[in-house]
Amino acid sequence: MKVYHGKAVFHGIAIGQIQILKKEEKNVFRSHIDNVEQEITRMERAVSETEEQLKKLYDKALLEVGESGAAIFEVHQMMLQDQDYQESILNIIRTQQVNAEYAVAVTADNFANMFAMMDDAYMKERAADVKDISERLISVLSQEDKEEVQTDMPTIIVAEDLSPSETVQMDKSKVRSFVTRYGSSNSHTAILARTMNVPALIGLAYDEDIDGMTAVVDGFKGELIVDPDPEVLAEYEKKAAQEEEKRQLLQELKGKETVTLGGKEIRLYANIGGISDLQSVMQNDAAGIGLFRSEFLYLEKEDYPTEDEQFKVYRSVAETMAGKKVIIRTLDIGADKQIDYFKLEREDNPAMGYRAIRICLTRIDIFKTQLRALYRASAYGNIGIMFPMIISVREVKRIKEIVEEVKKELTDNGIAYGEVELGIMIETPAAVMISRQLAEEVDFFSIGTNDLTQYTLAIDRQNAKLDDFYDAHHPAILNMIQMVIENGHKGGAWVGICGELGADLELTDQFIEMGIDELSVSPSCILPIRKKIREHV
Ligand code: PEP
Ligand code: MG
């Protein structure tokens, strides 16, 4: 028996056979070619075929892990079509008279190095993506099929890191856990594990000879126990059965109220990235949607989504939720979410840069298009709108003026709209400090603890190196939440939390005592939190 230690990014117990995913070491040879034009045609065909593959992967991911998980394959399609990337490959073929495989491999190395050297954490991560698409392109050129990872036994996938294509190609019915040597809490592995509801460990320095061995993943302690002693295995089998029993018990909470023993009702809503997440919202019995990250609508497109395109999506969500609250956050791009067609300039400090409401308040046409779509959809359900990254009362007053203009335009054109609650996200320390004044302006606050923690602790939320400094329960954050709730209530606004901290079961009791009205969390966290709330004395 050998025990390895890593960091758990999703809890649970898994027992299975280890399967190490080895990156296929592709030896790409450099060979001289005589007919350059023929090689270029071969290359262009391979690009089309690769694009087809990526489209299929997107569709598969959409069904399996939803819109936010699938979005990466759209990024890959865009990277594949990138003019600089393609020109580099074609130039190498032409000038060096070499085979396409070699030209792709050299370009991949150059681009990956370039990305890796960038300061921006988001851009650094693109190094892995450019390698991923280049490997796919080389496989297509060499006529190799990237096979699905097939397994017949419960499996613990162990890898250096997992690329989105690898994760989508897995036969997930057998996968019980993911363990990787690299990756951060925000990596694809962590997101996938949360969506699949299986334990995952990162930062675990494993040995290659564990391949094929039976092992236990303890996603509470962050341990991988290889070849466990019989009594240890028996103990974990018992624990796994208890976990399963707990899961089944949670199912019984469906349809029950989210009320404390003292009779206080907490609204338990879900966070979504798009329509495909609605299935999970229904399965987990959310009372509404507390955060629809509308930027995914923009991220999926190659050009600005039109008012009608947006209207259809918002209407469909409102109708599916059938009168339950649906809070849609207006466009929050910039920082970690970049979109080419917005043509945003590169910035040294994107997290503190031109993003979210700052874009909307300067590019009013984009903002008004979204607001019109939202107000039109409000005739079909119970829509609320909230605005991200607010730092001043002036911004909120300006937003409300624009909203009034939009409503007037709709009225003048005889277009119906419903009652819409307006709220703001509290995700900057500035908004916390002026929350008393802000509360006079809006119907509700939703605390975005992801960004609020980043700006308060001065810790880049994307930087895996800072995990050890990151204290999600820092008193500064908890005091701020308390202050926002009090100020919100004094000014007549209800207050919720939609950042990841809202799903932290260790804090549920404290949030209730602070007077929180709503928690909006990933769909899979709804039932465990309902249980906790119902037990609160
Ligand atoms: C937050 O910042 O807490 C939040 C919910 O928004 P996002 O994670 O999309 O930035
Ligand atoms: Mg945020």
XYZ file of C-alpha atoms and ligand atoms in Angstrom:
548
model
C 0.000 0.000 0.000
C 1.273 3.482 -0.834
C -0.377 6.805 -0.020
C 0.122 9.880 -2.217
C -0.998 13.359 -1.164
C -2.561 16.015 -3.356
C -5.155 18.735 -3.087
C -8.838 17.814 -3.275
C -10.818 20.027 -5.634
C -14.037 18.036 -5.293
C -15.039 15.826 -2.397
C -16.108 12.173 -2.332
C -14.724 8.653 -2.175
C -13.871 6.621 -5.272
C -12.542 3.092 -5.657
C -11.285 1.819 -8.991
C -8.460 0.789 -11.216
C -5.849 3.390 -12.051
C -5.511 4.280 -15.676
C -2.616 6.602 -16.427
C -3.268 8.711 -19.475
C 0.022 9.121 -21.226
C 0.444 11.895 -23.694
C 1.224 10.164 -26.941
C 4.756 11.222 -27.692
C 4.372 11.983 -31.335
C 7.601 11.850 -33.183
C 7.168 14.272 -35.965
C 9.842 13.895 -38.612
C 11.071 16.628 -40.858
C 11.010 15.604 -44.485
C 11.684 17.491 -47.655
C 8.805 17.813 -50.110
C 8.997 18.692 -53.780
C 5.444 19.759 -54.426
C 4.718 22.627 -52.066
C 1.256 23.388 -53.471
C 0.170 19.789 -52.983
C 1.365 19.909 -49.380
C -0.559 23.108 -48.804
C -3.752 21.536 -50.159
C -3.189 18.560 -47.846
C -2.783 20.998 -44.975
C -5.961 22.912 -45.835
C -7.967 19.663 -45.996
C -6.610 18.657 -42.597
C -7.687 22.006 -41.137
C -11.265 21.466 -42.401
C -11.352 17.944 -41.023
C -9.952 19.094 -37.680
C -12.604 21.773 -37.556
C -15.304 19.151 -38.138
C -13.869 17.078 -35.280
C -13.911 20.087 -32.968
C -17.531 20.834 -33.872
C -18.480 17.263 -32.989
C -16.585 17.498 -29.714
C -18.434 20.720 -28.927
C -21.802 19.006 -29.487
C -20.750 16.034 -27.366
C -19.503 18.272 -24.548
C -22.675 20.339 -24.716
C -24.757 17.253 -23.979
C -22.430 15.911 -21.321
C -21.150 18.916 -19.419
C -23.267 21.849 -20.575
C -22.545 25.088 -22.327
C -19.841 26.445 -20.074
C -17.856 23.190 -20.293
C -18.272 22.997 -24.066
C -17.188 26.583 -24.724
C -13.520 25.568 -24.808
C -14.061 23.745 -28.111
C -15.278 26.949 -29.650
C -12.117 28.612 -28.418
C -10.190 25.766 -30.096
C -12.031 26.325 -33.364
C -11.151 30.006 -33.212
C -7.512 29.234 -32.466
C -7.383 26.802 -35.361
C -8.740 29.490 -37.684
C -6.375 32.124 -36.323
C -4.694 33.828 -39.240
C -1.267 34.123 -37.607
C -1.294 30.460 -36.649
C -2.226 29.297 -40.139
C 0.147 31.707 -41.869
C 3.017 30.486 -39.742
C 2.369 26.874 -40.797
C 2.021 27.732 -44.484
C 5.148 29.922 -44.418
C 7.211 27.128 -42.933
C 5.969 24.684 -45.590
C 6.704 27.171 -48.375
C 10.022 28.579 -47.265
C 11.577 25.385 -45.930
C 9.864 22.979 -48.354
C 8.948 20.660 -45.508
C 6.047 18.384 -44.633
C 2.931 19.864 -43.016
C 3.273 17.771 -39.810
C 6.671 19.333 -39.158
C 5.400 22.847 -39.893
C 2.505 22.369 -37.446
C 4.816 21.005 -34.730
C 7.227 23.954 -35.045
C 4.373 26.473 -35.071
C 2.801 24.790 -32.026
C 6.058 25.081 -30.082
C 6.550 28.718 -31.048
C 2.999 29.745 -30.168
C 2.945 27.733 -26.935
C 6.199 29.388 -25.817
C 4.821 32.768 -26.689
C 1.640 32.177 -24.646
C 3.579 30.671 -21.746
C 5.687 33.819 -21.464
C 2.701 36.155 -21.188
C 1.870 37.740 -17.837
C -1.842 37.219 -18.123
C -2.901 33.933 -16.442
C -5.666 33.400 -19.006
C -3.258 33.732 -21.919
C -0.709 31.459 -20.234
C -3.327 28.708 -20.168
C -3.776 29.039 -23.927
C -0.337 27.384 -24.352
C -1.919 24.019 -23.523
C -4.763 24.720 -25.942
C -2.524 25.544 -28.889
C -0.652 22.278 -28.264
C -3.938 20.413 -28.038
C -5.243 21.643 -31.404
C -1.846 21.149 -33.046
C -1.683 17.528 -31.892
C -5.128 16.985 -33.293
C -4.078 18.545 -36.579
C -0.981 16.331 -36.753
C -3.120 13.237 -36.034
C -5.436 14.178 -38.876
C -2.475 14.747 -41.194
C -1.012 11.369 -40.242
C -4.462 9.752 -40.573
C -4.412 8.540 -36.998
C -7.690 8.292 -35.135
C -7.745 9.861 -31.706
C -9.457 7.015 -29.973
C -11.898 7.341 -27.133
C -10.509 6.225 -23.830
C -12.395 2.969 -23.363
C -12.644 1.231 -20.031
C -14.815 -1.605 -18.710
C -14.021 -1.238 -15.014
C -14.563 1.619 -12.574
C -11.572 3.782 -13.343
C -9.478 6.447 -11.673
C -7.980 8.577 -14.406
C -4.452 9.725 -13.530
C -2.647 12.207 -15.778
C -0.125 15.024 -15.880
C -2.961 17.360 -16.736
C -6.159 16.890 -18.692
C -6.909 18.796 -21.836
C -10.531 19.526 -22.743
C -10.337 17.125 -25.735
C -9.108 14.315 -23.525
C -11.849 14.812 -20.981
C -14.615 14.985 -23.569
C -13.395 11.831 -25.289
C -13.549 9.754 -22.137
C -16.152 7.088 -21.609
C -17.439 8.828 -18.517
C -19.792 6.085 -17.404
C -16.775 4.254 -15.942
C -14.774 7.185 -14.604
C -14.967 7.472 -10.818
C -12.306 10.116 -10.191
C -9.623 12.343 -11.701
C -6.117 12.792 -10.313
C -3.601 15.123 -11.934
C -0.051 16.216 -11.270
C -0.731 19.802 -12.394
C -3.799 22.014 -12.732
C -5.406 24.618 -10.494
C -8.717 24.698 -8.642
C -10.124 26.445 -11.720
C -8.653 23.966 -14.220
C -10.697 21.888 -16.632
C -10.208 18.838 -14.413
C -11.771 20.578 -11.436
C -14.705 21.936 -13.422
C -15.370 18.562 -15.031
C -15.211 16.742 -11.691
C -17.734 19.159 -10.190
C -20.065 18.722 -13.140
C -19.748 14.915 -13.053
C -19.994 14.866 -9.276
C -16.843 12.726 -8.805
C -13.890 13.403 -6.462
C -10.776 14.953 -7.962
C -7.239 15.613 -6.727
C -4.659 17.955 -8.217
C -0.971 18.596 -7.511
C -0.294 14.922 -6.833
C 3.217 13.622 -7.641
C 2.491 10.032 -8.631
C 4.874 7.315 -9.883
C 4.396 5.819 -13.326
C 4.354 2.228 -12.025
C 0.931 2.623 -10.386
C -0.807 2.149 -13.740
C -3.424 -0.639 -13.615
C -3.402 -0.939 -9.827
C -6.449 -0.816 -7.582
C -6.692 2.414 -5.644
C -8.875 4.581 -3.460
C -9.314 8.335 -3.897
C -10.141 10.067 -0.662
C -11.481 13.396 -1.860
C -11.857 14.629 1.720
C -8.255 14.146 2.808
C -6.764 14.650 -0.678
C -5.213 11.179 -0.777
C -4.645 8.552 -3.423
C -4.172 5.186 -1.724
C -2.613 2.727 -4.142
C -2.925 -1.022 -3.601
C -4.726 -0.529 -0.278
C -4.393 -3.128 2.492
C -7.520 -5.307 2.722
C -8.742 -3.659 5.936
C -8.211 -0.157 4.494
C -10.084 -1.140 1.333
C -12.927 -2.600 3.392
C -13.145 0.593 5.414
C -13.316 2.707 2.276
C -15.909 0.429 0.712
C -18.028 1.107 3.767
C -17.417 4.862 3.501
C -18.269 4.857 -0.214
C -21.529 3.032 0.546
C -22.343 5.633 3.231
C -21.643 8.437 0.770
C -23.982 6.809 -1.744
C -26.629 6.466 0.933
C -26.261 10.174 1.742
C -26.698 10.961 -1.943
C -29.895 8.935 -2.071
C -31.183 10.610 1.082
C -30.587 13.991 -0.487
C -32.884 13.003 -3.341
C -35.668 12.785 -0.773
C -35.232 16.508 -0.157
C -36.537 17.274 -3.612
C -39.799 19.135 -3.477
C -39.248 20.067 0.166
C -39.117 23.665 1.378
C -35.830 25.384 2.153
C -36.748 26.582 5.635
C -34.786 26.605 8.891
C -36.175 24.904 12.005
C -37.006 28.409 13.234
C -39.181 28.997 10.156
C -36.952 31.335 8.126
C -37.126 30.644 4.409
C -33.926 30.989 2.369
C -34.274 31.207 -1.396
C -32.005 28.567 -2.887
C -31.279 29.379 -6.517
C -28.932 27.992 -9.179
C -26.074 29.495 -11.197
C -26.129 28.709 -14.919
C -24.145 29.480 -18.067
C -26.845 28.705 -20.599
C -29.935 26.755 -21.586
C -28.220 23.371 -21.455
C -27.687 23.773 -17.688
C -31.442 23.929 -17.129
C -31.790 20.155 -16.995
C -29.547 20.031 -13.977
C -31.426 22.990 -12.410
C -34.661 20.973 -12.674
C -33.094 17.721 -11.472
C -31.790 19.448 -8.364
C -34.997 21.321 -7.704
C -33.703 24.903 -7.572
C -36.260 27.520 -6.575
C -35.030 29.837 -9.316
C -31.949 31.057 -11.122
C -29.819 33.483 -9.167
C -27.094 34.019 -11.737
C -27.294 33.430 -15.467
C -23.839 34.350 -16.759
C -25.095 35.878 -20.026
C -21.587 36.397 -21.402
C -21.560 32.749 -22.499
C -24.081 33.762 -25.156
C -21.471 36.150 -26.514
C -18.543 33.753 -26.049
C -20.243 31.147 -28.237
C -20.629 33.496 -31.177
C -18.307 34.851 -33.785
C -20.120 38.159 -33.835
C -22.389 40.096 -31.496
C -25.546 38.072 -30.785
C -28.545 39.974 -32.138
C -31.423 41.213 -30.002
C -33.634 38.431 -31.373
C -31.070 35.708 -30.729
C -30.722 36.867 -27.153
C -34.454 37.337 -26.672
C -35.105 33.708 -27.692
C -32.635 32.384 -25.132
C -33.864 34.586 -22.272
C -37.494 33.837 -23.098
C -36.809 30.114 -23.201
C -35.126 30.199 -19.762
C -37.960 32.307 -18.319
C -40.604 29.982 -19.768
C -38.828 26.822 -18.632
C -38.634 28.199 -15.097
C -42.349 28.869 -15.320
C -42.763 31.883 -13.080
C -39.803 31.154 -10.807
C -37.271 33.957 -10.542
C -34.593 34.105 -13.290
C -31.844 36.635 -12.601
C -29.797 37.395 -15.661
C -26.512 39.193 -15.249
C -25.669 41.549 -18.060
C -22.562 40.953 -20.110
C -19.440 40.446 -17.968
C -16.515 40.160 -20.358
C -12.947 41.368 -20.174
C -10.450 39.954 -17.643
C -10.615 36.135 -17.853
C -13.292 36.151 -20.573
C -12.053 37.618 -23.820
C -14.016 37.823 -27.059
C -12.221 38.619 -30.315
C -14.991 40.566 -32.012
C -15.143 43.065 -29.144
C -11.636 44.030 -30.228
C -10.552 44.919 -26.710
C -7.033 46.213 -26.414
C -4.490 44.153 -24.540
C -4.124 45.450 -20.995
C -1.463 44.984 -18.347
C -4.060 44.502 -15.645
C -7.199 43.068 -17.228
C -8.906 42.065 -13.947
C -8.842 45.737 -13.001
C -9.389 46.955 -16.500
C -11.988 47.651 -19.124
C -14.538 44.969 -18.310
C -18.159 44.186 -17.506
C -20.325 47.265 -16.802
C -17.465 49.534 -17.852
C -17.818 48.199 -21.395
C -21.620 48.424 -21.272
C -21.599 52.023 -20.089
C -19.269 53.122 -22.859
C -20.645 50.964 -25.677
C -24.280 51.772 -25.084
C -25.452 50.129 -28.323
C -24.331 46.706 -27.086
C -25.862 47.344 -23.660
C -29.195 48.531 -25.038
C -29.473 45.535 -27.368
C -29.116 43.217 -24.389
C -31.519 45.235 -22.229
C -34.150 45.279 -24.977
C -33.880 41.499 -25.330
C -34.156 41.092 -21.559
C -37.178 43.369 -21.195
C -38.960 41.693 -24.121
C -38.332 38.305 -22.448
C -39.718 39.642 -19.160
C -43.211 39.370 -20.649
C -42.783 35.578 -20.566
C -41.683 34.937 -16.996
C -40.232 36.349 -13.800
C -37.028 38.052 -14.874
C -34.579 40.018 -12.743
C -31.562 41.828 -14.149
C -28.300 42.454 -12.329
C -25.220 44.421 -13.221
C -21.624 43.314 -12.552
C -18.566 45.153 -11.198
C -20.354 48.196 -9.805
C -18.209 50.699 -7.899
C -20.381 53.821 -7.641
C -23.878 55.231 -7.193
C -23.291 57.275 -10.339
C -22.961 54.096 -12.405
C -26.208 52.731 -11.027
C -28.068 55.984 -11.717
C -26.747 55.972 -15.293
C -27.817 52.332 -15.748
C -31.300 53.183 -14.533
C -31.526 56.081 -17.024
C -30.585 53.733 -19.851
C -33.122 51.164 -18.626
C -35.825 53.859 -18.678
C -34.873 54.796 -22.254
C -35.147 51.152 -23.298
C -38.538 50.755 -21.615
C -39.810 53.925 -23.293
C -38.659 52.716 -26.719
C -40.460 49.418 -26.175
C -43.635 51.162 -25.027
C -43.515 53.532 -28.000
C -43.289 50.510 -30.279
C -46.146 48.712 -28.559
C -43.901 45.920 -27.270
C -44.936 44.307 -23.984
C -42.670 43.804 -21.005
C -43.176 42.677 -17.423
C -42.144 43.770 -13.926
C -38.372 43.409 -13.619
C -36.401 43.525 -10.375
C -33.111 45.380 -10.797
C -30.070 44.463 -8.745
C -26.326 44.839 -8.650
C -23.478 42.507 -7.894
C -21.431 43.438 -4.880
C -17.998 42.284 -5.938
C -15.734 45.243 -5.305
C -14.658 46.562 -1.900
C -15.934 49.973 -3.057
C -19.457 48.627 -3.494
C -19.308 47.106 -0.014
C -18.264 50.396 1.548
C -21.089 52.369 -0.105
C -23.660 49.573 0.102
C -25.934 51.710 2.306
C -26.319 54.297 -0.490
C -26.440 51.684 -3.235
C -29.295 49.892 -1.467
C -31.514 52.960 -1.993
C -31.129 52.560 -5.751
C -31.895 48.869 -6.348
C -34.193 45.985 -5.461
C -31.464 43.535 -4.526
C -27.767 42.831 -4.030
C -26.012 39.640 -5.085
C -22.581 39.241 -3.510
C -20.000 37.964 -6.014
C -17.530 36.486 -3.562
C -15.202 35.222 -6.309
C -14.248 38.703 -7.417
C -14.821 40.301 -4.021
C -12.208 37.945 -2.548
C -9.812 38.593 -5.414
C -10.021 42.374 -4.997
C -10.050 42.357 -1.212
C -7.203 39.916 -0.617
C -5.311 41.151 -3.712
C -5.122 37.558 -4.946
C -5.541 36.859 -8.651
C -8.307 34.245 -8.750
C -6.695 32.513 -11.743
C -3.232 32.115 -10.279
C -2.725 28.534 -9.020
C 0.526 29.535 -7.290
C -1.434 31.606 -4.783
C -3.708 28.790 -3.597
C -1.829 28.635 -0.280
C -2.397 32.335 0.416
C -6.041 32.173 -0.485
C -8.256 32.051 2.573
C -11.869 31.785 1.494
C -12.987 32.300 5.113
C -10.880 35.413 5.644
C -12.554 37.607 8.300
C -12.348 40.583 5.954
C -14.700 38.817 3.531
C -17.081 37.557 6.203
C -17.272 41.021 7.794
C -17.972 42.530 4.389
C -20.813 40.073 3.777
C -22.324 40.967 7.140
C -22.036 44.672 6.359
C -23.645 44.302 2.929
C -26.580 42.333 4.357
C -27.201 44.944 7.052
C -26.899 47.889 4.685
C -29.000 46.177 2.033
C -31.816 45.560 4.488
C -31.665 49.104 5.865
C -32.124 50.434 2.332
C -34.908 47.977 1.476
C -32.904 45.632 -0.778
C -32.838 41.866 -0.356
C -29.380 40.276 -0.323
C -28.014 37.052 -1.793
C -24.653 35.436 -2.522
C -23.890 34.044 -5.977
C -20.106 33.501 -5.690
C -18.658 30.069 -4.877
C -18.584 30.867 -1.162
C -22.377 30.639 -1.126
C -22.032 26.860 -1.543
C -19.626 26.440 1.364
C -21.496 24.218 3.831
C -19.216 25.300 6.670
C -20.596 28.822 6.334
C -24.292 28.123 5.750
C -25.221 28.534 9.423
C -23.230 31.760 9.640
C -24.889 33.188 6.509
C -28.333 32.423 7.935
C -27.405 34.129 11.193
C -26.147 37.138 9.254
C -29.606 37.418 7.674
C -28.952 36.264 4.116
C -32.088 36.039 1.950
C -30.847 34.004 -0.989
C -27.998 31.663 -1.953
C -27.297 30.941 -5.608
C -25.004 27.967 -6.214
C -24.049 25.306 -8.787
C -27.052 23.017 -9.341
C -25.265 20.002 -7.782
C -24.864 21.928 -4.479
C -28.575 22.725 -4.033
C -29.729 19.625 -2.145
C -26.817 19.432 0.351
C -27.399 23.098 1.221
C -31.164 22.553 1.545
C -30.400 19.788 4.059
C -28.095 22.095 6.020
C -30.641 24.922 6.071
C -33.448 22.612 7.203
C -31.270 21.530 10.142
C -30.472 25.102 11.226
C -31.897 25.826 14.649
C -18.236 36.409 -8.606
O -17.348 37.194 -8.948
O -18.351 35.944 -7.453
C -19.235 35.956 -9.595
C -20.273 35.226 -9.229
O -19.050 36.261 -10.907
P -17.975 35.528 -11.861
O -17.455 34.312 -11.131
O -18.706 35.192 -13.107
O -16.951 36.594 -12.041
Mg -17.495 38.290 -10.825
